[in-house]
Amino acid sequence: MPPRRPERADRDIDPRPCRSEERPSRGSPSSRGARGRARLLSLAVAALVSAAGPAPIAAQPSPAEQASEDLSAAHERWRAAVERDDLAGGAALADRYFALLEGTSEVDDELAHFYLGYGDYARAEALLVRGLTREQPSFNDEGMLYTRLANVYLDLGDLQSAEELLKRAQPLLQGWGEFYAVDSLARLYLEQRALRSFAETLDTMRSFLRKAGDGAPWVYSLPDLRAAQLCLRRGQVEEAERRLLDLRPRIEPGLPAQSAVRADLLEELGVLFTRKGDPAAEALLLQALVIRERVFAPDHPAIVRVLGHLANLYVAQGRTAVAVRTRERAAGLQDRSARANLARGSERQKRLYMGLVQRDTDATLSLHLRDAPRDQAAARLALRSILRRKGLALDAIAESFAALRQSLDAEGRALLGALTQLDARLSTAITRGPIDVPAEEHQREVQQLESERQRLEFQLAARTRAARPADATRPPITVEGVQAAIPDGAALVEIVQYRPHDPFGPPVRPTWGKPRYAAYVVGRRGDVAGVDLGDAAAIDAAAAELSRDLSNPERDPRARARHLDALVMQPIRGALGPARWLLLSPDGALNLVPFAALVDEEGRYLIEGASFTYLTSGRDLLRAAGAAAPRGGVLVIADPAFGSLSELAPDDGATRGLRSAELAGARFPPLPGTEREAEAVRSALASATVLTGPSATEEALKRAQRPRVLHIATHGFFLPDQGSLADPANTRGAALEGPAFRENPLLRSGLALAGANARRSSSDEDDGILTALEISSLDLHGTQLVVLSACETGLGEVPRGDGVYGLRRALLLAGAETQVMSLWKVGDLATRDLMTSYYAALARGGGRSEALRSAQLQIRRERPHPHAWAGFITSGEGAALDGRQVAPTFPRAAASPRGCACAAGAGGPGAPPALAALAALAAALVLAARKRWPRRAGNW
């Protein structure tokens, strides 16, 4: 008799043993011939199958224990614990059995089924994928493996993969197994809000049940339960209530007391009664919680969800403190689950999973900003959620790479090397474009390479779980821990985009409002302040308009700079107190804004009275203690020999519409100013190695091992979603034309090096174009500073809560501590002057962030338009190269009647009349000078 597993619909629906021995008849349209094997080895499933690797093990036995312990005995001990209803003990024994099983070629579908029901998705996935690789499983078994793997992905937010696997499973399944797959499709379509497909799936379920006669009595009501769930989500209150109240007496008597389906019904009733103001709601939700805690892993998403419903109920009852504590418990479980689930899967799957986590984050922020704005516990909970989750997918990938590089496992290193080589092949295929093959064939080749890359990502995730056994014991991020890392006099400003959550929105379903921005401000000591900044669409539009003005020296950006400041920074200043040293973590489109170029209420650019260091997340402040040591010195790559501008054949239109067409047609003119820039870096930082001309190659950069400082002065490019014409020559950007393909942004941004115009470098693997994808594979752990002195190196796609997908992300993945990069097309000579001043300030002991501000102020005196001085930003660690924190300096200030310390000469409301008049005269002279100064070739 198989052990009783945590209850799931598939276990209750299918009364047969988990490992069915049924075989289809010889006349079945599905046979175990070549077509069945070809289906298994198809491209989509190959990515999953190849991912089979060690999952995170809670209790790894020693080699001696492994040798002495019999596998079958471990299996029996696990079965016995589950039969005793000792789920906690059974889970621990299952982990031990799993560890032993991993050392063999055995497959145990029961264990996979247990983990799926329990909510340990990483182990369930590993076992299910292994099951698909075994020789000739029965068709029904193969179909069930696909279906259960689909349920793993459904629960983790990868709806596309889940749907593909379920459709693959259906022709292979018979009987109740087929019904389980169809019900899983119903759940998927409910999540997708695909109403027509959902209705058709319910019809299929009902048709099956009319013919079936051996199922559990409650199973025949399952289509009605799914329909009631849809009514709740669509806000059909009366219909949802009628269906649920009708279902309860039909379903509950036939269900075990500890049943996940019973908990589902109780949860839906609890949500409905909460909206109706019925006091019975709390008891229903608590019953659902007790059942789920009994049958699921402690951090199962269903437990997090019901805790969220309870928090909503307590808000409705006016019990705000209880609501905050309940939401805090839900958030803690969500964070624990995220750490485990981000250790598996490809980057795409990590991002999809974080989309699920974002819902909990949005609800947590809404609780503070809407329901408890004066509650410090709610404010700290909101900031804690931001600190733990913002950019978390990026961190998970970066830590995976770092763990593999540090591991002595030769197989893991070989796997990482294979990924690096594949990135080079993929980038070369993109940048060279179709050569002697039709465009369609070239596109298929690119797609195959990307599928192969996803397969390697799966394998790397599996290897990483083995390389990072201490993850489970890593102390969680806390607000207090981050505060302790904030320098004296500085303030952390976390800007986050969120969707307001109103669980009582009309008429009953939770309402997720339009995206908004909020900011959380905290210093080294004191309380957390939260500010709602307003509609995200309006702020994003203002940011885009300002970026257009800043990138064009012929436009006056001050009006739009003032407008964006009024929307974003002015509300934040009210929470900053005296702090003017800002550690700023933007979100969304605000990642692409140089805040130093905003204009305050007094008409001053913010660079005059504030210093900005950009972070991906406030978590970045905790990285310094664990930073690796550099292996090399200073490496400068500048003035590459791109080759003749006529070396490329003209585009004949055959590749139009392909992403590679835009790069294949790019031409890079010489940048003579970068040679002098390189010499300035050499003068400022002793013992610098300078590579110019034909020596400034991809190969040289890829060979570099953790240089202390890496400076690259060349052309950069970023291909946006829609094509745009490049500015005239003598900027550090490529002449790119045509519509950009909406694909991997790491392949749409990069740097040009020697041989770029001919797409030929010193090796066949490289082509002179270094994409962000290739940069992400470099080993820059221990590199204190990377300066990309080129155009648009700070641009990229900006999904909310996940940083910038472009060169910024690539450098973070590679391990660089600090990046200096540009937000628009920058001029050759102006950039040379800025970088010369920057490195001189660094050599004097300036901080990596404050030295850039000092250089920008110096350039601003000569070239007042922010296009010339505000294009570069510093992201990451802002300390000096010797590790010292360097506080910014500002002009002496006199206190105004309102208590602020405005910069001397600012002409603020509290300034003396003579000083105010002097400031007004100075501003007029600066404006006149800016208007008189003509734009000359090379200045911009």
Short mmCIF file of N, CA, C and O in Angstrom, two decimals, residues 439-495:
data_model
loop_
_atom_site.label_atom_id
_atom_site.label_comp_id
_atom_site.label_asym_id
_atom_site.label_seq_id
_atom_site.Cartn_x
_atom_site.Cartn_y
_atom_site.Cartn_z
N ALA A 439 17.79 34.18 -44.19
CA ALA A 439 17.51 34.81 -42.90
C ALA A 439 16.74 33.88 -41.99
O ALA A 439 16.98 33.84 -40.78
N GLU A 440 15.80 33.11 -42.55
CA GLU A 440 14.99 32.22 -41.72
C GLU A 440 15.85 31.13 -41.08
O GLU A 440 15.67 30.79 -39.91
N GLU A 441 16.80 30.61 -41.84
CA GLU A 441 17.69 29.59 -41.28
C GLU A 441 18.57 30.17 -40.19
O GLU A 441 18.83 29.52 -39.16
N HIS A 442 19.04 31.40 -40.40
CA HIS A 442 19.85 32.06 -39.38
C HIS A 442 19.05 32.26 -38.10
O HIS A 442 19.55 32.06 -36.99
N GLN A 443 17.78 32.64 -38.24
CA GLN A 443 16.96 32.84 -37.06
C GLN A 443 16.73 31.53 -36.31
O GLN A 443 16.75 31.50 -35.08
N ARG A 444 16.57 30.43 -37.07
CA ARG A 444 16.43 29.13 -36.41
C ARG A 444 17.70 28.77 -35.64
O ARG A 444 17.64 28.21 -34.54
N GLU A 445 18.85 29.09 -36.24
CA GLU A 445 20.12 28.81 -35.56
C GLU A 445 20.20 29.58 -34.25
O GLU A 445 20.62 29.03 -33.21
N VAL A 446 19.80 30.85 -34.26
CA VAL A 446 19.83 31.66 -33.05
C VAL A 446 18.88 31.07 -32.00
O VAL A 446 19.23 30.97 -30.81
N GLN A 447 17.71 30.66 -32.42
CA GLN A 447 16.75 30.08 -31.48
C GLN A 447 17.28 28.80 -30.87
O GLN A 447 17.09 28.52 -29.68
N GLN A 448 17.97 27.98 -31.68
CA GLN A 448 18.55 26.75 -31.15
C GLN A 448 19.63 27.05 -30.13
O GLN A 448 19.73 26.39 -29.08
N LEU A 449 20.45 28.05 -30.42
CA LEU A 449 21.48 28.43 -29.46
C LEU A 449 20.86 28.94 -28.16
O LEU A 449 21.36 28.63 -27.06
N GLU A 450 19.79 29.71 -28.26
CA GLU A 450 19.14 30.21 -27.04
C GLU A 450 18.51 29.06 -26.25
O GLU A 450 18.52 29.07 -25.02
N SER A 451 17.94 28.07 -26.95
CA SER A 451 17.40 26.90 -26.25
C SER A 451 18.50 26.13 -25.56
O SER A 451 18.34 25.65 -24.44
N GLU A 452 19.64 26.00 -26.23
CA GLU A 452 20.78 25.33 -25.63
C GLU A 452 21.26 26.09 -24.40
O GLU A 452 21.64 25.49 -23.38
N ARG A 453 21.22 27.41 -24.47
CA ARG A 453 21.62 28.21 -23.32
C ARG A 453 20.69 27.98 -22.14
O ARG A 453 21.12 27.88 -20.99
N GLN A 454 19.38 27.90 -22.41
CA GLN A 454 18.44 27.63 -21.33
C GLN A 454 18.71 26.26 -20.71
O GLN A 454 18.63 26.09 -19.49
N ARG A 455 19.07 25.28 -21.54
CA ARG A 455 19.40 23.95 -21.01
C ARG A 455 20.59 24.04 -20.07
O ARG A 455 20.59 23.45 -18.98
N LEU A 456 21.62 24.78 -20.47
CA LEU A 456 22.79 24.92 -19.61
C LEU A 456 22.45 25.67 -18.33
O LEU A 456 23.01 25.37 -17.27
N GLU A 457 21.56 26.64 -18.41
CA GLU A 457 21.14 27.36 -17.21
C GLU A 457 20.48 26.40 -16.22
O GLU A 457 20.70 26.50 -15.00
N PHE A 458 19.67 25.48 -16.71
CA PHE A 458 19.06 24.47 -15.83
C PHE A 458 20.15 23.67 -15.13
O PHE A 458 20.10 23.44 -13.91
N GLN A 459 21.12 23.21 -15.90
CA GLN A 459 22.18 22.40 -15.32
C GLN A 459 23.00 23.20 -14.31
O GLN A 459 23.38 22.67 -13.25
N LEU A 460 23.28 24.45 -14.62
CA LEU A 460 24.02 25.29 -13.69
C LEU A 460 23.26 25.49 -12.39
O LEU A 460 23.85 25.47 -11.30
N ALA A 461 21.93 25.67 -12.49
CA ALA A 461 21.13 25.83 -11.27
C ALA A 461 21.23 24.59 -10.41
O ALA A 461 21.34 24.67 -9.18
N ALA A 462 21.22 23.41 -11.05
CA ALA A 462 21.34 22.17 -10.29
C ALA A 462 22.70 22.06 -9.61
O ALA A 462 22.81 21.68 -8.45
N ARG A 463 23.77 22.42 -10.35
CA ARG A 463 25.10 22.37 -9.76
C ARG A 463 25.24 23.37 -8.63
O ARG A 463 25.89 23.11 -7.63
N THR A 464 24.61 24.52 -8.78
CA THR A 464 24.73 25.57 -7.77
C THR A 464 24.09 25.14 -6.47
O THR A 464 24.58 25.47 -5.39
N ARG A 465 22.99 24.42 -6.54
CA ARG A 465 22.35 23.97 -5.30
C ARG A 465 23.31 23.11 -4.48
O ARG A 465 23.31 23.14 -3.26
N ALA A 466 24.14 22.34 -5.17
CA ALA A 466 25.13 21.54 -4.46
C ALA A 466 26.28 22.39 -3.96
O ALA A 466 26.89 22.09 -2.94
N ALA A 467 26.59 23.47 -4.67
CA ALA A 467 27.74 24.31 -4.32
C ALA A 467 27.43 25.30 -3.22
O ALA A 467 28.33 25.93 -2.68
N ARG A 468 26.15 25.46 -2.87
CA ARG A 468 25.77 26.48 -1.87
C ARG A 468 24.97 25.85 -0.74
O ARG A 468 23.82 26.20 -0.51
N PRO A 469 25.53 24.89 -0.01
CA PRO A 469 24.77 24.23 1.05
C PRO A 469 24.44 25.14 2.22
O PRO A 469 23.57 24.85 3.01
N ALA A 470 25.15 26.28 2.34
CA ALA A 470 24.92 27.16 3.50
C ALA A 470 23.79 28.14 3.29
O ALA A 470 23.48 28.93 4.17
N ASP A 471 23.16 28.12 2.11
CA ASP A 471 22.12 29.09 1.83
C ASP A 471 21.01 29.08 2.85
O ASP A 471 20.48 30.11 3.24
N ALA A 472 20.62 27.87 3.27
CA ALA A 472 19.49 27.75 4.17
C ALA A 472 19.76 28.40 5.52
O ALA A 472 18.83 28.79 6.22
N THR A 473 21.03 28.49 5.89
CA THR A 473 21.36 29.06 7.20
C THR A 473 21.84 30.50 7.10
O THR A 473 22.22 31.09 8.11
N ARG A 474 21.85 31.06 5.91
CA ARG A 474 22.29 32.44 5.76
C ARG A 474 21.34 33.36 6.52
O ARG A 474 20.12 33.25 6.38
N PRO A 475 21.85 34.29 7.33
CA PRO A 475 20.94 35.16 8.08
C PRO A 475 20.12 36.02 7.13
O PRO A 475 20.64 36.53 6.13
N PRO A 476 18.85 36.20 7.40
CA PRO A 476 18.00 37.00 6.51
C PRO A 476 18.36 38.48 6.59
O PRO A 476 18.90 38.97 7.58
N ILE A 477 18.03 39.19 5.53
CA ILE A 477 18.25 40.64 5.47
C ILE A 477 17.26 41.31 6.43
O ILE A 477 16.08 40.99 6.47
N THR A 478 17.76 42.27 7.22
CA THR A 478 16.90 43.04 8.11
C THR A 478 17.11 44.53 7.86
O THR A 478 18.17 44.95 7.37
N VAL A 479 16.11 45.31 8.21
CA VAL A 479 16.23 46.76 8.10
C VAL A 479 17.36 47.25 8.99
O VAL A 479 18.18 48.11 8.59
N GLU A 480 17.45 46.69 10.19
CA GLU A 480 18.49 47.12 11.14
C GLU A 480 19.88 46.82 10.61
O GLU A 480 20.82 47.61 10.77
N GLY A 481 20.05 45.65 9.97
CA GLY A 481 21.34 45.30 9.41
C GLY A 481 21.76 46.25 8.30
O GLY A 481 22.93 46.64 8.20
N VAL A 482 20.82 46.64 7.45
CA VAL A 482 21.12 47.58 6.37
C VAL A 482 21.41 48.96 6.95
O VAL A 482 22.33 49.66 6.50
N GLN A 483 20.64 49.37 7.97
CA GLN A 483 20.90 50.67 8.60
C GLN A 483 22.32 50.75 9.13
O GLN A 483 22.98 51.78 9.01
N ALA A 484 22.80 49.67 9.71
CA ALA A 484 24.15 49.68 10.28
C ALA A 484 25.21 49.87 9.20
O ALA A 484 26.33 50.30 9.51
N ALA A 485 24.89 49.56 7.95
CA ALA A 485 25.85 49.70 6.86
C ALA A 485 25.76 51.07 6.17
O ALA A 485 26.57 51.36 5.30
N ILE A 486 24.79 51.89 6.54
CA ILE A 486 24.66 53.23 5.95
C ILE A 486 25.68 54.15 6.62
O ILE A 486 25.73 54.24 7.85
N PRO A 487 26.50 54.85 5.86
CA PRO A 487 27.49 55.75 6.48
C PRO A 487 26.79 56.88 7.25
O PRO A 487 25.66 57.28 6.95
N ASP A 488 27.48 57.38 8.25
CA ASP A 488 26.96 58.54 9.00
C ASP A 488 26.73 59.70 8.04
O ASP A 488 27.58 60.01 7.19
N GLY A 489 25.59 60.35 8.20
CA GLY A 489 25.26 61.49 7.36
C GLY A 489 24.58 61.14 6.07
O GLY A 489 24.14 62.04 5.33
N ALA A 490 24.50 59.85 5.73
CA ALA A 490 23.87 59.43 4.48
C ALA A 490 22.47 58.91 4.76
O ALA A 490 22.09 58.65 5.90
N ALA A 491 21.69 58.76 3.70
CA ALA A 491 20.35 58.18 3.80
C ALA A 491 20.13 57.26 2.62
O ALA A 491 20.55 57.55 1.50
N LEU A 492 19.51 56.13 2.91
CA LEU A 492 19.11 55.21 1.86
C LEU A 492 17.72 55.59 1.36
O LEU A 492 16.80 55.79 2.16
N VAL A 493 17.57 55.69 0.04
CA VAL A 493 16.28 56.00 -0.57
C VAL A 493 15.93 54.86 -1.50
O VAL A 493 16.56 54.68 -2.56
N GLU A 494 14.96 54.07 -1.13
CA GLU A 494 14.48 52.96 -1.95
C GLU A 494 13.22 53.42 -2.68
O GLU A 494 12.19 53.67 -2.07
N ILE A 495 13.33 53.56 -4.00
CA ILE A 495 12.16 53.87 -4.81
C ILE A 495 11.66 52.57 -5.43
O ILE A 495 12.46 51.79 -5.97
#
